[in-house]
């Protein structure tokens, strides 16, 4: 199954899942990350039950929507659209292109300009919705009461979701009910081309095409006023154009959508000679247009805030990585200079030490690149049966001479009959390696260092516990909640802040958890709980 995260301004993000579980949310621990403050840290889950894929809301704050309807858990099929926050995720069976069968609006030219007798209204005037009546009209009061109820309902919906696509569809759906139109549509201006494009459309006869008069459109866009033509067929402004007659348009309402500037239009028409729009209909559509404009403006400023946040984060990343890379390059430069000197004087012992230093710097930059790749790449663990003993042994073997040289005691405890476990070998190797090298850094100033790795089965047999412990400098409590955050490091410019973030990401991808027990001067113990399958 393919999950396609639709992007309005960038290329879509495409994720291929194969009968596995995928989580969606704001945290970096998720396989699909959505950077949106309306999205919960762990918002939703896509799972496979052996026959079908399912979407499940994970008790998110703002809910998960399937085809514009809120869901707790529901099966998925190709063509479904999942909305979380402001993100839309299209479900596809294969990498099929998105259907191009979109609603179309034909904007036609009329030969005469608009006369002054057409009814116009500013956006501010529409706020005066309820006008005092000279006499009691129960039917009018009933209609106004129903209208207010629907607007109140819409207002509640707006406060519960800021997904712009879901919101616009809901506003259009409500307008369809409130003004009894034959066609309603929202057209927004493409910022790149300046053309009006269909954002959403509804038609009583399920038509995919609506005919709109350019005369009305231009008036709305140029003057910023809402307009109403009660009878377009008999209106001399439209009579000369046969397209109006062939489309059988009787009455038209068109209003501007204001979002800092005029961002588009809200259009509705009637094609039955028995009905026509009233001034109240114009007021309703104008109010709904204002709601669309507010939603668009909020969406714009939210995206701007995200851009600034990302730029700020990128700046911090570049600063941290540049200092770390600079330290590595300085180390390489000094080691190379020492190697050149030792070769020139034929000092083999010094040459070996210099070569060892060069290899150490090469290893540091290699780890940096691998951590960056591990953190940046969204991946689903490729699990296989793995012997944890071999993983740990592979990591510690190159360090045995170093342990003797630095007076470091190493202990590896594992259950005697500990079986192979079903994990991603590359990911688990990276987890143990990062925790192990962190432990080495923590004990570098100790007279006698201690590193201990323990692996044990949990009682229920469905999970195992693995820990990496040291007797190093420890971590202050105020930092313990932050150490797994990306680019946060307690090593100043000696660390990248990627190592533990990568560890947490891989552990979470396996469906596990990790935490630390530590105190200054008494070492640290990182404890993981991981499923065996």
XYZ file of C-alpha atoms in Angstrom:
533
model
C 0.000 0.000 0.000
C 1.144 3.543 -0.780
C 0.564 6.509 1.537
C 0.965 9.798 -0.314
C 1.225 12.940 1.844
C -0.159 15.610 -0.458
C 1.793 18.872 -0.583
C 0.286 22.051 -1.968
C 3.569 23.836 -2.594
C 6.143 21.004 -2.625
C 6.479 17.509 -4.068
C 4.292 14.891 -2.396
C 5.918 12.642 0.189
C 5.361 8.983 -0.687
C 5.649 6.088 1.787
C 5.380 2.454 0.797
C 4.239 0.128 3.555
C 4.134 -3.645 3.373
C 1.841 -5.317 5.894
C 3.454 -3.490 8.773
C 2.491 -0.882 11.361
C 3.145 2.782 10.666
C 2.559 5.642 13.101
C 1.856 9.237 12.105
C 2.516 12.230 14.329
C 4.591 15.267 15.215
C 7.364 13.429 17.097
C 10.462 12.229 15.296
C 9.742 8.722 16.576
C 6.969 8.278 13.979
C 7.502 6.732 10.558
C 5.485 9.572 8.984
C 6.252 12.928 10.593
C 3.814 15.829 10.221
C 5.188 19.137 11.509
C 1.927 20.765 12.555
C 0.898 22.010 15.998
C -2.586 20.583 15.354
C -1.059 17.098 15.139
C -0.410 15.145 18.333
C 2.996 13.637 19.085
C 1.613 10.175 18.234
C -1.538 11.003 16.322
C -2.638 7.976 14.287
C -1.631 4.459 13.307
C -1.893 2.487 10.053
C -1.905 -1.268 10.680
C -2.488 -4.534 8.816
C -4.637 -7.306 10.316
C -3.795 -10.020 7.810
C -6.540 -9.036 5.376
C -6.973 -5.259 5.384
C -5.212 -2.052 6.322
C -6.772 0.044 9.079
C -6.391 3.625 10.269
C -6.688 4.219 14.012
C -6.730 7.461 15.980
C -4.339 7.336 18.962
C -6.417 9.540 21.268
C -5.203 12.636 19.434
C -6.273 16.108 20.516
C -7.818 17.192 17.200
C -8.946 13.844 15.838
C -8.323 11.784 12.706
C -10.601 12.202 9.670
C -11.246 9.636 6.936
C -12.890 11.126 3.852
C -13.827 14.200 5.965
C -15.494 12.123 8.694
C -13.968 11.690 12.200
C -12.943 8.085 12.946
C -11.569 6.084 15.855
C -10.694 3.025 13.777
C -11.704 2.243 10.230
C -10.605 0.025 7.290
C -8.797 1.655 4.374
C -9.197 1.272 0.633
C -7.480 2.811 -2.356
C -8.649 6.374 -2.936
C -9.374 7.125 0.723
C -8.134 10.423 2.137
C -6.872 10.664 5.710
C -6.772 14.126 7.275
C -4.779 14.846 10.416
C -4.161 18.450 11.360
C -3.761 20.223 8.044
C -2.182 17.248 6.271
C -4.000 15.121 3.701
C -2.761 11.573 3.129
C -4.006 9.767 0.020
C -4.255 5.965 0.188
C -3.258 4.133 -3.010
C -2.750 0.485 -3.924
C 0.282 1.279 -6.093
C 2.259 4.300 -7.256
C -0.678 5.275 -9.424
C -0.832 8.935 -10.506
C -3.412 11.120 -8.787
C -6.602 11.273 -10.819
C -6.846 14.407 -12.912
C -10.646 14.309 -12.949
C -10.975 17.524 -10.950
C -13.985 19.836 -10.979
C -13.659 22.582 -13.594
C -14.978 26.106 -13.786
C -15.392 27.853 -17.144
C -15.116 31.620 -16.783
C -16.846 33.097 -19.826
C -16.714 36.634 -21.192
C -19.782 38.866 -21.402
C -19.940 41.745 -23.841
C -21.235 44.511 -21.583
C -19.890 45.878 -18.343
C -21.872 45.568 -15.157
C -24.541 48.178 -14.599
C -24.953 49.876 -11.275
C -28.313 48.336 -10.452
C -26.832 44.949 -9.564
C -26.938 44.464 -5.768
C -23.541 44.849 -4.081
C -22.451 44.416 -0.497
C -19.194 44.846 1.413
C -17.862 42.163 3.720
C -18.468 44.422 6.732
C -22.152 44.931 5.823
C -22.736 41.184 5.986
C -21.964 41.260 9.701
C -25.314 43.037 10.210
C -27.108 39.807 9.509
C -30.191 40.092 11.671
C -32.112 43.233 10.820
C -34.954 44.567 13.026
C -38.356 43.689 11.667
C -41.375 45.940 11.644
C -43.776 43.095 12.300
C -43.516 39.602 13.690
C -42.939 37.056 10.926
C -42.692 33.606 12.512
C -41.494 31.941 9.317
C -38.692 34.478 8.881
C -37.686 34.097 12.511
C -37.638 30.322 12.116
C -35.385 30.530 9.044
C -33.029 32.981 10.751
C -32.901 30.751 13.820
C -31.970 27.726 11.672
C -29.334 29.778 9.884
C -27.784 30.928 13.156
C -27.753 27.346 14.438
C -25.855 26.208 11.365
C -23.386 29.084 11.606
C -22.845 28.290 15.278
C -22.271 24.639 14.370
C -19.787 25.707 11.703
C -18.000 27.982 14.165
C -17.578 25.038 16.545
C -16.177 22.979 13.683
C -13.724 25.734 12.787
C -12.408 25.823 16.367
C -11.965 22.043 16.398
C -9.936 21.726 13.179
C -7.660 23.926 11.123
C -7.260 21.461 8.269
C -7.856 23.930 5.458
C -9.154 21.370 2.939
C -11.591 19.757 5.385
C -12.705 23.188 6.566
C -13.404 24.557 3.087
C -15.306 21.404 2.127
C -17.410 21.745 5.283
C -18.166 25.428 4.632
C -19.178 24.625 1.062
C -21.369 21.744 2.212
C -23.108 24.010 4.720
C -23.662 26.768 2.141
C -25.266 24.199 -0.148
C -27.854 23.527 2.564
C -28.409 27.143 3.630
C -29.050 28.874 0.296
C -30.547 26.011 -1.744
C -28.207 26.596 -4.704
C -27.767 24.365 -7.751
C -23.995 24.911 -7.851
C -21.546 26.272 -5.301
C -17.787 26.515 -5.611
C -14.766 28.173 -4.065
C -12.100 29.460 -6.450
C -8.713 30.542 -5.125
C -6.064 32.507 -6.966
C -2.914 30.560 -7.838
C -0.088 32.717 -6.476
C 2.260 31.668 -9.277
C -0.016 31.987 -12.334
C -2.638 34.419 -11.043
C -5.387 32.161 -12.413
C -8.467 31.145 -10.452
C -8.468 27.451 -9.565
C -11.189 25.257 -8.092
C -10.568 24.521 -4.422
C -13.914 22.833 -3.776
C -17.214 22.420 -5.621
C -20.692 20.930 -5.103
C -23.492 20.506 -7.636
C -27.022 19.172 -7.290
C -26.714 17.217 -10.532
C -23.140 16.045 -9.675
C -21.829 18.069 -12.596
C -18.070 18.482 -12.795
C -18.295 21.803 -14.645
C -19.731 25.194 -13.650
C -20.046 28.224 -15.946
C -19.151 31.568 -14.340
C -19.499 35.058 -15.848
C -16.194 36.931 -16.128
C -18.114 40.221 -15.737
C -19.179 39.251 -12.220
C -15.813 37.694 -11.389
C -13.893 40.804 -12.456
C -16.257 43.075 -10.516
C -15.767 41.037 -7.344
C -11.992 40.771 -7.725
C -11.468 44.434 -8.659
C -13.862 46.109 -6.217
C -13.913 43.605 -3.374
C -17.715 43.665 -3.055
C -20.183 40.789 -2.922
C -22.690 40.853 -5.805
C -26.099 39.359 -6.586
C -27.987 39.009 -9.851
C -31.539 37.942 -9.104
C -32.305 36.922 -12.699
C -29.263 36.517 -14.919
C -31.315 35.228 -17.880
C -33.328 38.467 -18.123
C -30.521 40.764 -17.042
C -29.384 42.888 -20.005
C -25.813 42.609 -18.772
C -25.740 38.884 -19.602
C -28.320 38.531 -22.381
C -25.886 39.112 -25.281
C -23.838 36.047 -24.385
C -25.234 32.737 -25.593
C -23.179 30.782 -23.010
C -25.296 32.243 -20.209
C -28.466 31.197 -22.013
C -27.201 27.702 -22.835
C -26.067 27.207 -19.226
C -29.596 28.227 -18.141
C -28.300 30.372 -15.256
C -31.189 32.173 -13.537
C -29.640 33.701 -10.408
C -26.044 34.253 -9.266
C -24.246 35.134 -6.018
C -20.518 35.874 -6.032
C -18.442 37.122 -3.078
C -14.752 37.890 -2.538
C -12.620 35.819 -0.195
C -10.409 38.168 1.801
C -7.184 36.837 3.303
C -5.085 39.958 3.780
C -5.873 40.545 0.123
C -8.529 39.145 -2.217
C -7.530 35.480 -2.428
C -10.420 34.210 -4.543
C -14.198 34.060 -4.873
C -17.159 32.162 -3.443
C -19.676 31.504 -6.256
C -23.237 30.090 -6.235
C -25.946 29.906 -8.870
C -29.535 28.756 -9.426
C -30.820 27.392 -12.736
C -34.493 27.008 -11.945
C -36.864 29.770 -13.014
C -38.978 29.129 -9.929
C -36.294 30.262 -7.501
C -33.851 33.107 -7.151
C -31.359 34.287 -4.556
C -32.395 36.886 -2.004
C -30.456 39.547 -0.157
C -30.344 37.213 2.849
C -28.673 34.572 0.672
C -26.061 37.134 -0.332
C -25.412 37.961 3.323
C -25.028 34.281 4.202
C -22.560 33.626 1.389
C -20.596 36.761 2.323
C -20.327 35.591 5.939
C -19.178 32.148 4.789
C -16.626 33.793 2.472
C -15.267 35.732 5.441
C -14.878 32.454 7.327
C -12.920 30.969 4.418
C -10.718 34.073 4.332
C -9.968 33.853 8.046
C -9.089 30.167 7.685
C -6.759 30.926 4.751
C -5.074 33.769 6.601
C -4.563 31.615 9.699
C -3.150 28.878 7.499
C -0.744 31.323 5.830
C 0.624 32.651 9.104
C 0.897 29.141 10.509
C 2.972 28.052 7.492
C 5.126 31.165 7.877
C 5.720 30.299 11.541
C 6.726 26.762 10.568
C 9.133 28.114 7.929
C 10.777 30.394 10.507
C 10.938 27.552 13.003
C 12.569 25.305 10.412
C 15.052 27.992 9.386
C 15.942 28.559 13.023
C 16.393 24.817 13.552
C 18.525 24.554 10.408
C 20.702 27.402 11.702
C 21.223 25.623 15.016
C 22.014 22.367 13.217
C 24.539 23.995 10.900
C 26.215 25.742 13.847
C 26.494 22.538 15.866
C 27.606 20.346 12.981
C 30.096 22.908 11.684
C 31.830 23.150 15.063
C 31.913 19.370 15.376
C 33.214 18.926 11.814
C 35.778 21.686 12.428
C 37.078 19.815 15.475
C 37.387 16.613 13.422
C 39.188 18.412 10.592
C 41.580 20.106 13.034
C 42.332 16.701 14.559
C 42.960 15.236 11.123
C 45.200 18.158 10.182
C 47.337 17.779 13.307
C 47.544 13.995 12.901
C 48.589 14.332 9.248
C 51.267 16.894 10.163
C 52.585 14.557 12.867
C 52.587 11.674 10.379
C 54.565 13.743 7.845
C 57.152 14.649 10.495
C 57.497 11.060 11.728
C 57.933 9.792 8.143
C 60.567 12.458 7.398
C 62.638 11.380 10.416
C 61.841 7.687 9.930
C 60.229 7.359 13.360
C 57.995 4.291 12.944
C 56.549 4.466 16.475
C 55.381 8.070 16.070
C 54.076 7.264 12.587
C 51.928 4.470 14.038
C 50.510 6.824 16.705
C 49.724 9.439 14.067
C 48.069 6.845 11.857
C 46.011 5.683 14.832
C 44.888 9.275 15.435
C 43.910 9.667 11.769
C 41.830 6.480 11.956
C 40.105 7.761 15.105
C 39.125 11.020 13.361
C 37.945 9.086 10.325
C 35.764 7.004 12.615
C 34.274 10.135 14.213
C 33.260 11.649 10.891
C 31.975 8.266 9.702
C 29.758 8.036 12.798
C 28.545 11.584 12.195
C 27.488 10.769 8.626
C 25.837 7.490 9.649
C 23.891 9.186 12.454
C 22.714 11.907 10.096
C 21.528 9.293 7.601
C 19.849 7.185 10.289
C 18.010 10.171 11.718
C 16.961 11.810 8.459
C 15.726 8.658 6.704
C 12.220 7.458 7.468
C 12.342 3.693 7.449
C 10.381 0.686 8.571
C 12.592 -1.874 10.362
C 13.504 -4.874 8.214
C 13.365 -7.539 10.895
C 15.171 -10.863 10.965
C 16.308 -13.381 13.570
C 19.389 -11.922 15.266
C 21.732 -13.163 17.985
C 22.309 -10.188 20.300
C 25.561 -11.779 21.535
C 27.056 -11.414 18.062
C 25.893 -7.798 17.770
C 27.521 -6.804 21.087
C 30.669 -8.818 20.411
C 31.095 -7.181 17.023
C 30.990 -3.759 18.705
C 33.364 -4.411 21.621
C 36.040 -6.539 19.914
C 37.914 -3.531 18.402
C 38.049 -1.933 21.877
C 39.616 -4.764 23.884
C 43.167 -3.362 23.672
C 41.822 0.112 24.458
C 40.146 -1.255 27.620
C 43.466 -2.682 28.842
C 45.334 0.517 28.011
C 42.815 2.778 29.825
C 42.119 0.416 32.750
C 38.450 -0.027 31.814
C 36.467 -3.007 33.076
C 33.885 -4.333 30.655
C 31.052 -6.683 31.679
C 28.577 -8.375 29.363
C 25.660 -10.211 30.988
C 23.069 -12.116 28.970
C 20.658 -14.918 29.900
C 22.210 -18.347 29.283
C 19.374 -19.457 27.033
C 18.629 -16.090 25.522
C 17.231 -16.872 22.031
C 17.537 -15.018 18.794
C 15.180 -12.025 18.554
C 13.362 -10.565 15.571
C 14.895 -7.109 15.038
C 16.478 -4.929 12.369
C 20.145 -5.882 12.697
C 21.473 -2.601 11.268
C 19.268 -0.535 13.579
C 20.025 -2.551 16.732
C 23.740 -2.460 15.961
C 23.531 1.339 15.709
C 21.639 1.534 19.029
C 24.205 -0.500 20.982
C 27.120 1.240 19.241
C 25.856 4.742 20.060
C 25.142 3.877 23.698
C 28.494 2.098 24.003
C 30.530 4.989 22.554
C 28.615 7.423 24.785
C 29.622 5.308 27.789
C 33.278 5.450 26.699
C 33.071 9.264 26.492
C 31.456 9.400 29.953
C 34.278 7.448 31.684
C 37.265 8.995 29.908
C 38.316 10.912 33.032
C 37.769 8.021 35.445
C 40.821 6.363 37.041
C 39.076 3.006 36.655
C 36.213 2.944 34.225
C 33.337 0.466 34.087
C 30.986 -0.343 31.206
C 28.314 -2.987 31.626
C 25.888 -4.321 29.025
C 23.007 -6.537 30.209
C 20.385 -8.370 28.145
C 17.545 -10.275 29.831
C 14.180 -11.744 28.904
C 11.135 -10.151 30.484
C 8.717 -12.370 32.383
C 5.958 -12.437 29.777
C 8.404 -13.671 27.140
C 7.156 -11.141 24.581
C 9.887 -8.576 25.198
C 13.445 -8.253 26.415
C 15.360 -5.648 28.378
C 18.774 -4.365 27.336
C 20.839 -1.849 29.259
C 24.157 -0.047 28.839
C 25.654 1.227 32.086
C 28.773 3.208 33.010
C 30.372 4.722 36.109
C 31.114 8.032 34.417
C 30.224 11.645 35.097
C 26.442 11.095 35.090
C 23.690 13.427 33.902
C 21.925 16.101 35.922
C 18.201 15.509 36.334
C 17.240 18.737 34.532
C 18.987 17.455 31.386
C 17.668 13.894 31.424
C 14.416 14.714 29.602
C 16.291 16.599 26.877
C 19.137 14.228 26.020
C 17.028 12.304 23.487
C 16.056 15.499 21.639
C 17.699 15.975 18.285
C 20.793 18.239 18.305
C 20.788 18.505 22.095
C 24.166 17.570 23.548
C 25.762 17.782 26.999
C 29.202 17.599 25.352
C 29.104 21.168 24.023
C 30.790 21.205 20.615
C 32.342 17.779 21.118
C 29.001 16.137 20.312
C 26.404 16.516 17.600
C 23.266 15.778 19.614
C 22.362 13.105 17.068
C 23.521 9.902 18.764
C 20.809 9.516 21.407
C 18.136 10.951 19.089
C 18.978 8.183 16.619
C 18.855 5.609 19.432
C 15.378 6.707 20.499
C 14.135 6.830 16.901
C 15.284 3.264 16.168
C 13.925 1.921 19.456
C 10.541 3.551 18.778
C 10.531 2.173 15.211
C 10.809 -1.281 16.809
C 7.840 -0.520 19.066
C 10.039 -0.231 22.159
C 10.846 2.340 24.835
C 14.048 3.765 26.309
C 14.853 5.835 29.392
C 17.871 6.757 31.514
C 18.682 6.432 35.210
C 21.516 8.720 36.193
C 22.929 11.119 38.772
C 25.994 13.381 38.638
C 29.170 11.560 39.690
C 27.447 8.157 39.841
C 27.262 7.165 36.192
C 24.338 6.475 33.879
C 22.237 3.492 32.886
C 20.258 3.487 29.641
C 17.474 0.908 29.730
C 15.547 -0.341 26.694
C 12.434 -2.517 26.482
C 12.048 -4.144 23.070
C 9.620 -6.705 21.639
C 11.160 -10.040 20.647
C 9.141 -10.090 17.392
